[in-house]
Amino acid sequence: MFAKQYTAALVSAAFFSIAAQAATLDWQSTNTLAHPVQKLIPQAQDSGEVAAGQSVHIAVALKARNKAQLDALTQDILQGRSKRYLSKTEFLNQFSPTEAQAQAVVKHLQASGFRNIKVAPNRLLITADGSAATVKAGFQTSLHRYNINGRQAFANVANAQVPSQLADIVLAVHGLQNVHQFHTALRHPTPQAFKTASVSGHSPSDFPSIYNANSLPPASNTTVGIIAEGDLTQTLSDLQDFAGSAGYGTVATSVINSGTPSSDTSGTEEWNLDSQDILAAAGGAVQQMNFYVAPSMTNADITAAFNSAVSDGTAKVINVSLGECETSAQSDGMTASADQIFQAAVAQGQTFSVSTGDSGSYECGGRTARQSYPAVSPYVIAVGGTTLSTSGKTGYLSESTWNGGGGGPSYTESAPAWQTSAGVLTISKTKRGVPDVSFDADPNSGALVLVNGSTSQIGGTSLAAPLFTGFWARIESANGNNINSPAPSIYKYFKANPSLYHDVTSGSNGAYSAAKGWDYTTGWGSLNIANLNAFIARTPGF
């Protein structure tokens, strides 16, 4: 009993000393703002401050160095003016925070009481374990408990701050709230759904025929990545079983955990959908399939998974069938830190393929049109959803807008120059418009995915994104893995070359309706893979 009291006294004294030191410092806010829980969720009930000892896992995003030069480099790449990509070592030497900067943040975390502090290899992220008390000491904000329709969550009630000497180093602090987290973007058909002979489920191996990819060689020279979460044991087993049943060879896989491995299997269907459809779209072979695995769907853990894919640097195309409300991402600082990670990917010649969500134009709920992050990032390819009609299983007939496919003008992200110069933005000419392209996503025309010996029909933009990932890996492999991020070229060339895509001109996703050419429901529509690959081969700078 005396030992416990003595220990408690020491801890109390330590935090009193930290608080006294903090009072003498000049603090500045990061991009992580006070989380507007009750503004975003009016029914949320504030239950007061969390206990000081409640565990908190954080990810501190650090600012890239030489940002003006990094911006110039990525703009040159995105505009097709350069094909000079950086190796991960070159990025580390030129643009990553210095070792001294990272250690300055580490020392602050240590002084605040954090433990298990780990610096990512590219030094863009530092993860650590602590408590509500260490958060208050290290970032000058309390955490409050919230009851959200029966779910217990917490969030920071003030902006996350750091001492002024770290203000030019720290970009954002993730893990201070779990009210808003990432979610998958898959859907199952409903029993009462209207079906026709031309709208039905497809084996993943049907899609290369449907989208005219069979003339390309498989993506045998290209490594692909998948952002995933939890325990992937079943997914890895099902992937090999699917490959065998489809006549493909054994798939080389690698699991890269970005945190402490988790036993969560709730996402098995998602990761099966991703991996099996990527493999099929890629022609049945990839150089390797890397799973960058987060232990949970919190912003801290998903940020670490994003960064793991970029820090590792081996995956040429990386699939993200995840998203969250873009305004929540902005408040959390996720927009700032993940955009920087995606920009690093562009510099390294990597392409992120991101689903736009399954809530139509209303990703943030209610009847105010808002979009999904990270689909709205200007450094990724945003992939929306269609309803696919075929003749038989593999004959392309048509596509219409799937009403669940995310799309519209972003509220938080500015339009990149390559999009504004195309003259396609009609609602807001200054805000990023999504999607860029689309593929099958309607669960009624979805993929027949193998899950633990049984077949499950699954759709959502969680199908559309891996289809693009696999097809683009196939194109990359056919072109020596040396193509720029395709978004700028898509906007530059598609209007005058309609044979490169299937224009979707019917349907609505809620607030927006399809139209000729690019629109806010399906972007340019789906790709004609063989035609696009042939065009790339004869178009220098694509």
Coordinates of C-alpha atoms in Angstrom, one line a residue:
M1 CA 0.0 0.0 0.0
F2 CA 2.8 2.4 0.9
A3 CA 4.6 1.6 -2.4
K4 CA 1.5 2.4 -4.4
Q5 CA 1.0 5.7 -2.5
Y6 CA 4.7 6.5 -3.0
T7 CA 4.5 5.8 -6.7
A8 CA 1.4 7.8 -7.1
A9 CA 3.1 10.7 -5.3
L10 CA 6.1 10.5 -7.6
V11 CA 3.8 10.5 -10.7
S12 CA 1.9 13.5 -9.3
A13 CA 5.1 15.3 -8.6
A14 CA 6.4 14.6 -12.1
F15 CA 3.3 16.0 -13.8
F16 CA 3.3 19.0 -11.5
S17 CA 6.9 19.7 -12.6
I18 CA 5.9 19.3 -16.3
A19 CA 3.0 21.6 -15.8
A20 CA 5.2 24.2 -14.1
Q21 CA 7.7 24.0 -17.0
A22 CA 4.9 24.2 -19.6
A23 CA 3.6 27.4 -18.0
T24 CA 6.9 29.1 -18.9
L25 CA 6.9 28.1 -22.6
D26 CA 5.4 29.9 -25.6
W27 CA 3.0 27.5 -27.3
Q28 CA 1.7 27.6 -30.9
S29 CA -1.1 25.6 -32.5
T30 CA -0.6 22.8 -35.0
N31 CA -3.0 21.8 -37.8
T32 CA -4.9 19.6 -35.3
L33 CA -7.7 21.8 -34.1
A34 CA -10.2 21.5 -31.3
H35 CA -12.4 18.7 -32.7
P36 CA -15.9 20.1 -33.4
V37 CA -17.7 17.0 -32.2
Q38 CA -21.1 18.6 -31.4
K39 CA -21.0 20.7 -34.6
L40 CA -20.5 17.7 -36.7
I41 CA -22.7 15.4 -34.6
P42 CA -25.3 17.5 -32.8
Q43 CA -26.7 14.5 -30.9
A44 CA -23.3 13.8 -29.3
Q45 CA -23.3 14.2 -25.5
D46 CA -20.3 15.6 -23.7
S47 CA -19.6 13.4 -20.6
G48 CA -16.8 15.5 -19.2
E49 CA -13.0 15.0 -19.1
V50 CA -11.5 11.6 -19.5
A51 CA -9.5 10.0 -16.7
A52 CA -5.9 11.2 -16.6
G53 CA -4.7 7.6 -17.0
Q54 CA -6.7 6.7 -20.1
S55 CA -4.4 5.3 -22.7
V56 CA -3.8 7.3 -25.9
H57 CA -1.8 6.3 -29.0
I58 CA -0.6 9.2 -31.1
A59 CA 1.1 9.9 -34.4
V60 CA 2.9 13.2 -34.7
A61 CA 3.3 14.4 -38.3
L62 CA 6.5 16.4 -39.0
K63 CA 6.8 19.1 -41.7
A64 CA 8.8 18.3 -44.8
R65 CA 11.9 20.4 -45.4
N66 CA 12.5 22.6 -48.4
K67 CA 8.8 22.7 -49.1
A68 CA 9.0 25.2 -51.9
Q69 CA 11.4 22.9 -53.8
L70 CA 9.2 19.9 -53.1
D71 CA 6.2 21.7 -54.5
A72 CA 8.1 22.6 -57.6
L73 CA 9.3 19.0 -58.1
T74 CA 5.9 17.5 -57.7
Q75 CA 4.3 20.1 -60.0
D76 CA 6.9 19.3 -62.7
I77 CA 6.1 15.6 -62.3
L78 CA 2.3 16.1 -62.3
Q79 CA 2.5 18.4 -65.3
G80 CA 4.6 15.9 -67.3
R81 CA 7.6 18.2 -67.3
S82 CA 9.7 15.7 -65.5
K83 CA 10.0 11.9 -65.1
R84 CA 12.8 12.1 -62.7
Y85 CA 11.5 10.4 -59.5
L86 CA 13.3 10.3 -56.2
S87 CA 14.4 7.2 -54.5
K88 CA 13.3 7.0 -50.9
T89 CA 16.9 7.7 -49.8
E90 CA 17.0 10.8 -52.0
F91 CA 13.7 12.0 -50.6
L92 CA 15.0 11.4 -47.1
N93 CA 18.2 13.5 -47.8
Q94 CA 16.4 16.3 -49.6
F95 CA 13.0 16.7 -48.0
S96 CA 12.5 14.7 -44.9
P97 CA 12.9 16.4 -41.5
T98 CA 16.4 16.2 -40.2
E99 CA 17.5 13.7 -37.6
A100 CA 18.0 16.7 -35.2
Q101 CA 14.5 17.9 -35.8
A102 CA 13.0 14.5 -35.2
Q103 CA 15.0 14.1 -32.0
A104 CA 13.8 17.5 -30.8
V105 CA 10.2 16.2 -31.0
V106 CA 11.2 12.9 -29.4
K107 CA 12.7 14.8 -26.4
H108 CA 9.5 16.8 -26.0
L109 CA 7.4 13.6 -26.1
Q110 CA 9.7 12.0 -23.5
A111 CA 9.6 15.0 -21.3
S112 CA 5.8 15.0 -21.5
G113 CA 5.7 11.3 -20.3
F114 CA 5.1 9.5 -23.6
R115 CA 6.7 6.0 -24.1
N116 CA 7.3 3.5 -27.0
I117 CA 8.4 6.4 -29.2
K118 CA 9.2 5.4 -32.7
V119 CA 10.4 7.5 -35.6
A120 CA 9.4 6.4 -39.1
P121 CA 12.3 5.7 -41.5
N122 CA 11.4 8.7 -43.6
R123 CA 11.0 10.8 -40.4
L124 CA 7.7 12.2 -41.5
L125 CA 5.9 10.6 -38.6
I126 CA 6.6 9.8 -35.0
T127 CA 4.3 7.4 -33.0
A128 CA 4.1 7.1 -29.3
D129 CA 2.0 5.8 -26.4
G130 CA 0.8 7.9 -23.6
S131 CA -2.3 8.9 -21.6
A132 CA -4.8 11.8 -21.4
A133 CA -2.4 13.3 -18.9
T134 CA 0.6 13.2 -21.2
V135 CA -1.5 14.7 -24.0
K136 CA -2.4 17.6 -21.8
A137 CA 1.3 18.0 -20.8
G138 CA 2.6 17.6 -24.4
F139 CA -0.1 19.4 -26.4
Q140 CA -2.0 21.6 -24.0
T141 CA -5.4 20.1 -24.6
S142 CA -7.8 18.1 -22.4
L143 CA -9.7 15.1 -23.8
H144 CA -13.4 14.8 -23.2
R145 CA -15.7 11.8 -23.3
Y146 CA -18.6 11.7 -25.7
N147 CA -21.6 9.4 -26.0
I148 CA -22.5 9.1 -29.7
N149 CA -25.6 7.0 -30.1
G150 CA -24.4 4.6 -27.5
R151 CA -20.7 4.5 -28.7
Q152 CA -18.2 5.9 -26.2
A153 CA -15.5 8.1 -27.8
F154 CA -13.2 10.9 -26.9
A155 CA -11.9 14.1 -28.5
N156 CA -9.6 17.0 -27.9
V157 CA -11.5 20.2 -26.8
A158 CA -8.6 22.6 -27.7
N159 CA -6.1 23.0 -30.5
A160 CA -3.1 20.7 -30.2
Q161 CA -0.2 23.0 -29.4
V162 CA 3.6 22.6 -29.3
P163 CA 6.3 24.7 -27.8
S164 CA 7.3 27.5 -30.2
Q165 CA 10.7 26.0 -30.9
L166 CA 8.9 23.0 -32.4
A167 CA 6.3 25.0 -34.4
D168 CA 8.4 24.8 -37.6
I169 CA 8.8 21.1 -37.2
V170 CA 5.4 19.7 -36.1
L171 CA 2.6 19.7 -38.6
A172 CA -0.3 17.8 -36.8
V173 CA -1.0 15.4 -34.0
H174 CA -3.3 12.4 -34.6
G175 CA -4.8 10.1 -32.0
L176 CA -6.4 12.9 -29.9
Q177 CA -9.9 11.9 -31.0
N178 CA -11.6 8.7 -32.1
V179 CA -15.0 10.2 -32.7
H180 CA -14.3 10.2 -36.5
Q181 CA -12.4 7.3 -37.9
F182 CA -11.8 5.7 -41.3
H183 CA -14.3 3.3 -42.7
T184 CA -14.4 0.9 -45.6
A185 CA -16.4 1.5 -48.7
L186 CA -18.0 -1.8 -49.6
R187 CA -21.7 -2.7 -50.0
H188 CA -23.7 -6.0 -50.3
P189 CA -26.7 -6.3 -52.6
T190 CA -30.0 -5.8 -50.8
P191 CA -32.5 -8.7 -51.1
Q192 CA -35.2 -6.4 -52.7
A193 CA -32.8 -4.8 -55.1
F194 CA -34.0 -4.6 -58.7
K195 CA -31.9 -6.8 -61.0
T196 CA -31.8 -7.4 -64.8
A197 CA -30.1 -9.9 -67.0
S198 CA -27.5 -7.3 -67.9
V199 CA -26.8 -6.3 -64.3
S200 CA -25.4 -9.2 -62.3
G201 CA -22.4 -10.2 -60.3
H202 CA -19.0 -10.9 -61.9
S203 CA -16.1 -13.0 -61.1
P204 CA -13.0 -10.7 -60.6
S205 CA -11.5 -12.4 -63.7
D206 CA -14.3 -11.1 -65.8
F207 CA -13.3 -7.4 -65.4
P208 CA -10.2 -7.5 -67.7
S209 CA -12.5 -8.6 -70.6
I210 CA -15.2 -6.1 -69.7
Y211 CA -12.8 -3.1 -69.6
N212 CA -10.6 -4.3 -72.6
A213 CA -7.4 -5.2 -70.8
N214 CA -6.7 -8.7 -72.0
S215 CA -4.3 -7.6 -74.7
L216 CA -1.9 -6.2 -72.1
P217 CA 0.6 -8.5 -70.4
P218 CA 0.1 -9.1 -66.7
A219 CA 1.6 -6.7 -64.2
S220 CA 4.4 -9.1 -63.4
N221 CA 7.0 -6.3 -63.1
T222 CA 5.0 -4.1 -60.8
T223 CA 4.6 -4.2 -57.0
V224 CA 1.2 -3.1 -55.7
G225 CA 0.2 -2.0 -52.2
I226 CA -3.0 -2.2 -50.2
I227 CA -3.8 -0.1 -47.1
A228 CA -5.4 -2.6 -44.7
E229 CA -6.2 -3.1 -41.0
G230 CA -6.3 -5.9 -38.5
D231 CA -5.5 -9.6 -38.9
L232 CA -5.0 -10.6 -42.6
T233 CA -4.6 -14.4 -42.0
Q234 CA -7.8 -15.3 -43.8
T235 CA -7.3 -12.8 -46.5
L236 CA -3.9 -14.2 -47.4
S237 CA -5.3 -17.7 -47.5
D238 CA -8.3 -16.7 -49.6
L239 CA -6.1 -14.9 -52.0
Q240 CA -4.0 -18.0 -52.8
D241 CA -7.2 -20.1 -53.1
F242 CA -8.7 -17.5 -55.5
A243 CA -5.5 -17.4 -57.5
G244 CA -5.5 -21.2 -57.8
S245 CA -9.2 -21.4 -58.8
A246 CA -8.7 -18.7 -61.4
G247 CA -5.7 -20.4 -63.0
Y248 CA -3.2 -17.9 -61.7
G249 CA 0.1 -18.6 -60.1
T250 CA 1.0 -18.3 -56.4
V251 CA 1.0 -14.6 -55.4
A252 CA 4.1 -13.2 -53.7
T253 CA 2.8 -11.3 -50.6
S254 CA 4.3 -9.2 -47.8
V255 CA 2.6 -7.9 -44.7
I256 CA 4.1 -4.7 -43.3
N257 CA 2.6 -3.8 -40.0
S258 CA 2.7 -0.1 -39.2
G259 CA 1.9 -0.7 -35.6
T260 CA 1.3 -3.4 -33.1
P261 CA -0.4 -6.3 -34.9
S262 CA -4.1 -6.5 -34.2
S263 CA -6.5 -9.5 -34.1
D264 CA -9.4 -7.6 -35.6
T265 CA -10.9 -9.5 -38.5
S266 CA -13.9 -7.3 -39.2
G267 CA -12.3 -6.0 -42.4
T268 CA -11.7 -9.5 -44.0
E269 CA -14.3 -9.0 -46.8
E270 CA -12.8 -5.6 -47.7
W271 CA -9.2 -6.8 -47.9
N272 CA -10.4 -9.9 -49.9
L273 CA -12.3 -7.6 -52.3
D274 CA -9.2 -5.4 -52.7
S275 CA -6.6 -8.2 -53.2
Q276 CA -8.6 -10.5 -55.4
D277 CA -9.8 -7.8 -57.7
I278 CA -6.4 -6.1 -58.0
L279 CA -4.9 -9.5 -58.9
A280 CA -7.5 -10.2 -61.5
A281 CA -7.4 -6.7 -63.0
A282 CA -3.6 -7.0 -63.1
G283 CA -3.9 -10.0 -65.3
G284 CA -3.4 -12.7 -62.7
A285 CA 0.2 -11.7 -61.7
V286 CA 2.0 -8.9 -59.9
Q287 CA 5.6 -8.7 -58.9
Q288 CA 4.5 -8.5 -55.3
M289 CA 1.4 -7.6 -53.3
N290 CA 2.3 -5.6 -50.1
F291 CA -0.3 -5.1 -47.4
Y292 CA 0.5 -2.0 -45.2
V293 CA -1.5 -2.9 -42.1
A294 CA -2.8 -0.6 -39.4
P295 CA -3.9 -2.0 -36.0
S296 CA -7.1 0.1 -36.0
M297 CA -9.1 2.6 -38.1
T298 CA -8.1 5.6 -36.1
N299 CA -6.5 8.5 -37.8
A300 CA -3.2 7.9 -36.0
D301 CA -3.0 4.3 -37.2
I302 CA -4.2 4.9 -40.8
T303 CA -1.8 7.8 -41.2
A304 CA 1.0 5.5 -40.1
A305 CA -0.1 2.9 -42.7
F306 CA -0.1 5.6 -45.5
N307 CA 3.4 6.6 -44.5
S308 CA 4.5 3.0 -44.2
A309 CA 3.7 2.5 -47.9
V310 CA 5.6 5.7 -48.9
S311 CA 8.5 5.1 -46.5
D312 CA 8.9 1.5 -47.8
G313 CA 8.8 2.9 -51.4
T314 CA 8.5 -0.4 -53.2
A315 CA 4.8 -0.3 -54.2
K316 CA 4.2 1.5 -57.5
V317 CA 0.4 1.7 -57.1
I318 CA -1.3 1.7 -53.7
N319 CA -5.0 1.0 -53.1
V320 CA -7.0 2.8 -50.4
S321 CA -10.6 1.6 -50.1
L322 CA -11.1 3.8 -47.1
G323 CA -12.3 7.3 -46.3
E324 CA -13.8 9.7 -43.8
C325 CA -15.7 12.9 -43.8
E326 CA -13.5 15.6 -45.3
T327 CA -14.3 18.2 -42.7
S328 CA -13.4 15.8 -39.9
A329 CA -10.1 15.1 -41.6
Q330 CA -9.4 18.8 -41.9
S331 CA -10.1 19.5 -38.2
D332 CA -8.0 16.5 -37.2
G333 CA -5.0 17.7 -39.2
M334 CA -5.3 14.6 -41.3
T335 CA -5.7 16.6 -44.5
A336 CA -2.4 18.5 -43.9
S337 CA -0.3 15.5 -42.9
A338 CA -1.7 12.8 -45.3
D339 CA -1.5 15.3 -48.2
Q340 CA 2.2 15.7 -47.4
I341 CA 2.6 11.9 -47.4
F342 CA 0.8 11.6 -50.8
Q343 CA 2.9 14.4 -52.2
A344 CA 6.0 12.4 -51.1
A345 CA 4.5 9.5 -53.0
V346 CA 4.3 11.6 -56.2
A347 CA 7.9 12.6 -55.8
Q348 CA 8.8 8.9 -55.5
G349 CA 6.7 7.9 -58.6
Q350 CA 4.0 6.2 -56.6
T351 CA 0.3 6.4 -57.3
F352 CA -2.5 6.2 -54.7
S353 CA -5.9 4.9 -55.9
V354 CA -8.6 6.0 -53.5
S355 CA -12.3 5.2 -53.3
T356 CA -14.7 8.1 -53.2
G357 CA -17.1 6.5 -50.7
D358 CA -20.6 4.9 -50.7
S359 CA -22.8 7.7 -49.4
G360 CA -23.3 9.5 -52.7
S361 CA -22.7 13.2 -52.5
Y362 CA -23.2 13.2 -48.7
E363 CA -20.2 11.6 -47.1
C364 CA -20.5 13.7 -44.0
G365 CA -24.2 12.9 -43.5
G366 CA -27.2 15.1 -43.6
R367 CA -28.2 16.9 -46.8
T368 CA -25.2 19.1 -47.2
A369 CA -22.9 17.8 -50.0
R370 CA -19.5 17.0 -48.7
Q371 CA -16.9 14.5 -49.9
S372 CA -14.6 11.8 -48.6
Y373 CA -11.0 12.2 -47.6
P374 CA -8.4 11.2 -48.9
A375 CA -10.2 11.0 -52.2
V376 CA -10.3 14.8 -52.4
S377 CA -6.5 15.0 -52.1
P378 CA -4.9 16.6 -55.2
Y379 CA -2.1 14.0 -55.0
V380 CA -4.3 10.9 -55.5
I381 CA -6.5 9.3 -58.1
A382 CA -10.2 9.5 -56.9
V383 CA -12.2 6.5 -58.1
G384 CA -16.0 6.7 -58.1
G385 CA -18.7 4.2 -58.9
T386 CA -20.9 3.0 -61.7
T387 CA -23.6 0.4 -62.3
L388 CA -22.2 -1.9 -65.0
S389 CA -24.4 -3.6 -67.6
T390 CA -22.9 -6.4 -69.7
S391 CA -23.9 -8.9 -72.3
G392 CA -23.3 -12.2 -70.7
K393 CA -20.5 -11.9 -68.1
T394 CA -17.8 -10.2 -70.1
G395 CA -19.4 -8.2 -72.9
Y396 CA -19.4 -4.4 -72.1
L397 CA -22.8 -2.8 -72.8
S398 CA -23.0 0.4 -70.8
E399 CA -22.5 2.1 -67.4
S400 CA -24.7 4.5 -65.5
T401 CA -24.0 6.4 -62.3
W402 CA -24.3 4.2 -59.2
N403 CA -26.3 6.3 -56.8
G404 CA -24.0 5.5 -53.9
G405 CA -20.8 6.6 -55.5
G406 CA -19.1 9.6 -53.9
G407 CA -18.6 12.7 -56.0
G408 CA -18.8 16.5 -56.0
P409 CA -16.7 19.5 -55.3
S410 CA -14.5 19.3 -52.2
Y411 CA -15.2 21.6 -49.3
T412 CA -11.7 21.5 -48.0
E413 CA -9.3 21.0 -50.9
S414 CA -8.4 23.5 -53.6
A415 CA -8.5 22.4 -57.3
P416 CA -5.1 21.5 -58.7
A417 CA -3.9 23.4 -61.8
W418 CA -4.3 20.3 -64.0
Q419 CA -8.0 20.2 -63.2
T420 CA -8.8 23.9 -63.5
S421 CA -6.9 24.2 -66.8
A422 CA -9.2 21.5 -68.3
G423 CA -12.2 23.7 -67.8
V424 CA -14.4 20.9 -66.5
L425 CA -15.3 22.3 -63.1
T426 CA -18.8 23.8 -63.2
I427 CA -20.0 24.2 -59.7
S428 CA -16.9 25.5 -58.0
K429 CA -13.9 26.4 -60.2
T430 CA -11.6 26.7 -57.2
K431 CA -12.3 23.4 -55.4
R432 CA -11.1 20.0 -56.2
G433 CA -13.7 18.0 -58.1
V434 CA -14.1 14.2 -57.6
P435 CA -14.0 11.6 -58.9
D436 CA -11.4 11.5 -61.6
V437 CA -12.5 8.2 -63.1
S438 CA -14.9 5.4 -62.1
F439 CA -15.5 1.7 -62.4
D440 CA -18.1 -0.8 -61.4
A441 CA -19.3 -0.3 -57.8
D442 CA -23.0 -1.1 -57.7
P443 CA -23.3 -4.2 -55.4
N444 CA -25.8 -5.7 -57.9
S445 CA -23.2 -5.7 -60.6
G446 CA -20.4 -6.3 -58.1
A447 CA -17.6 -8.8 -57.6
L448 CA -18.0 -12.5 -56.6
V449 CA -15.4 -12.6 -53.9
L450 CA -14.0 -15.8 -52.2
V451 CA -14.3 -15.6 -48.4
N452 CA -13.4 -18.6 -46.4
G453 CA -14.5 -21.1 -49.0
S454 CA -17.8 -19.3 -49.9
T455 CA -18.6 -16.7 -52.6
S456 CA -19.9 -13.3 -51.5
Q457 CA -21.1 -10.7 -53.9
I458 CA -19.7 -7.3 -52.9
G459 CA -19.7 -3.8 -54.5
G460 CA -19.1 -0.2 -53.4
T461 CA -16.3 2.1 -54.5
S462 CA -14.2 -0.4 -52.6
L463 CA -14.5 -2.5 -55.8
A464 CA -13.9 0.5 -58.1
A465 CA -10.6 1.6 -56.5
P466 CA -8.9 -1.9 -56.7
L467 CA -10.0 -2.3 -60.3
F468 CA -8.2 0.9 -61.1
T469 CA -5.2 -0.2 -59.0
G470 CA -4.9 -3.5 -60.9
F471 CA -5.4 -2.0 -64.3
W472 CA -3.0 0.9 -63.7
A473 CA -0.4 -1.6 -62.4
R474 CA -0.8 -3.5 -65.7
I475 CA -0.3 -0.3 -67.7
E476 CA 2.7 0.6 -65.6
S477 CA 4.3 -2.8 -66.0
A478 CA 3.8 -2.5 -69.8
N479 CA 5.5 0.8 -69.8
G480 CA 8.5 0.1 -67.6
N481 CA 7.0 1.5 -64.4
N482 CA 7.8 5.0 -65.7
I483 CA 4.5 6.8 -66.1
N484 CA 3.7 10.0 -64.3
S485 CA 0.7 10.1 -61.9
P486 CA -2.0 9.8 -64.5
A487 CA -4.5 12.5 -63.3
P488 CA -3.0 15.5 -65.2
S489 CA -2.7 13.6 -68.5
I490 CA -6.2 12.3 -68.1
Y491 CA -7.6 15.8 -67.9
K492 CA -5.3 17.0 -70.6
Y493 CA -6.1 14.4 -73.3
F494 CA -9.4 12.8 -72.6
K495 CA -11.7 15.5 -73.9
A496 CA -10.3 15.2 -77.4
N497 CA -9.9 11.4 -77.3
P498 CA -13.2 9.8 -76.3
S499 CA -12.1 6.3 -77.3
L500 CA -9.9 6.2 -74.2
Y501 CA -12.9 6.0 -71.8
H502 CA -16.5 5.1 -71.4
D503 CA -18.4 8.3 -70.9
V504 CA -21.2 7.9 -68.3
T505 CA -24.1 10.3 -69.0
S506 CA -27.0 9.0 -66.9
G507 CA -27.8 8.8 -63.3
S508 CA -27.3 10.8 -60.1
N509 CA -25.5 10.4 -56.8
G510 CA -27.8 12.7 -54.9
A511 CA -26.8 16.3 -55.3
Y512 CA -25.2 15.8 -58.8
S513 CA -26.2 14.3 -62.1
A514 CA -24.2 12.7 -64.9
A515 CA -23.5 14.7 -68.0
K516 CA -21.4 14.4 -71.2
G517 CA -17.7 14.5 -70.6
W518 CA -16.3 14.9 -67.0
D519 CA -18.9 15.3 -64.3
Y520 CA -19.2 15.2 -60.5
T521 CA -20.8 11.7 -60.4
T522 CA -18.3 9.5 -62.3
G523 CA -15.5 11.9 -63.5
W524 CA -14.5 10.9 -67.0
G525 CA -16.2 7.5 -66.6
S526 CA -14.4 4.1 -66.8
L527 CA -11.2 3.4 -68.8
N528 CA -10.8 1.5 -72.0
I529 CA -7.5 -0.1 -70.9
A530 CA -6.1 -1.3 -74.2
N531 CA -6.9 2.0 -76.0
L532 CA -5.4 4.0 -73.2
N533 CA -2.3 1.9 -73.1
A534 CA -1.8 2.3 -76.9
F535 CA -2.3 6.0 -76.5
I536 CA 0.3 6.3 -73.8
A537 CA 2.8 4.4 -75.9
R538 CA 2.5 7.0 -78.7
T539 CA 2.2 10.1 -76.5
P540 CA 5.5 11.2 -74.9
G541 CA 5.0 12.8 -71.5
F542 CA 1.8 11.1 -70.6

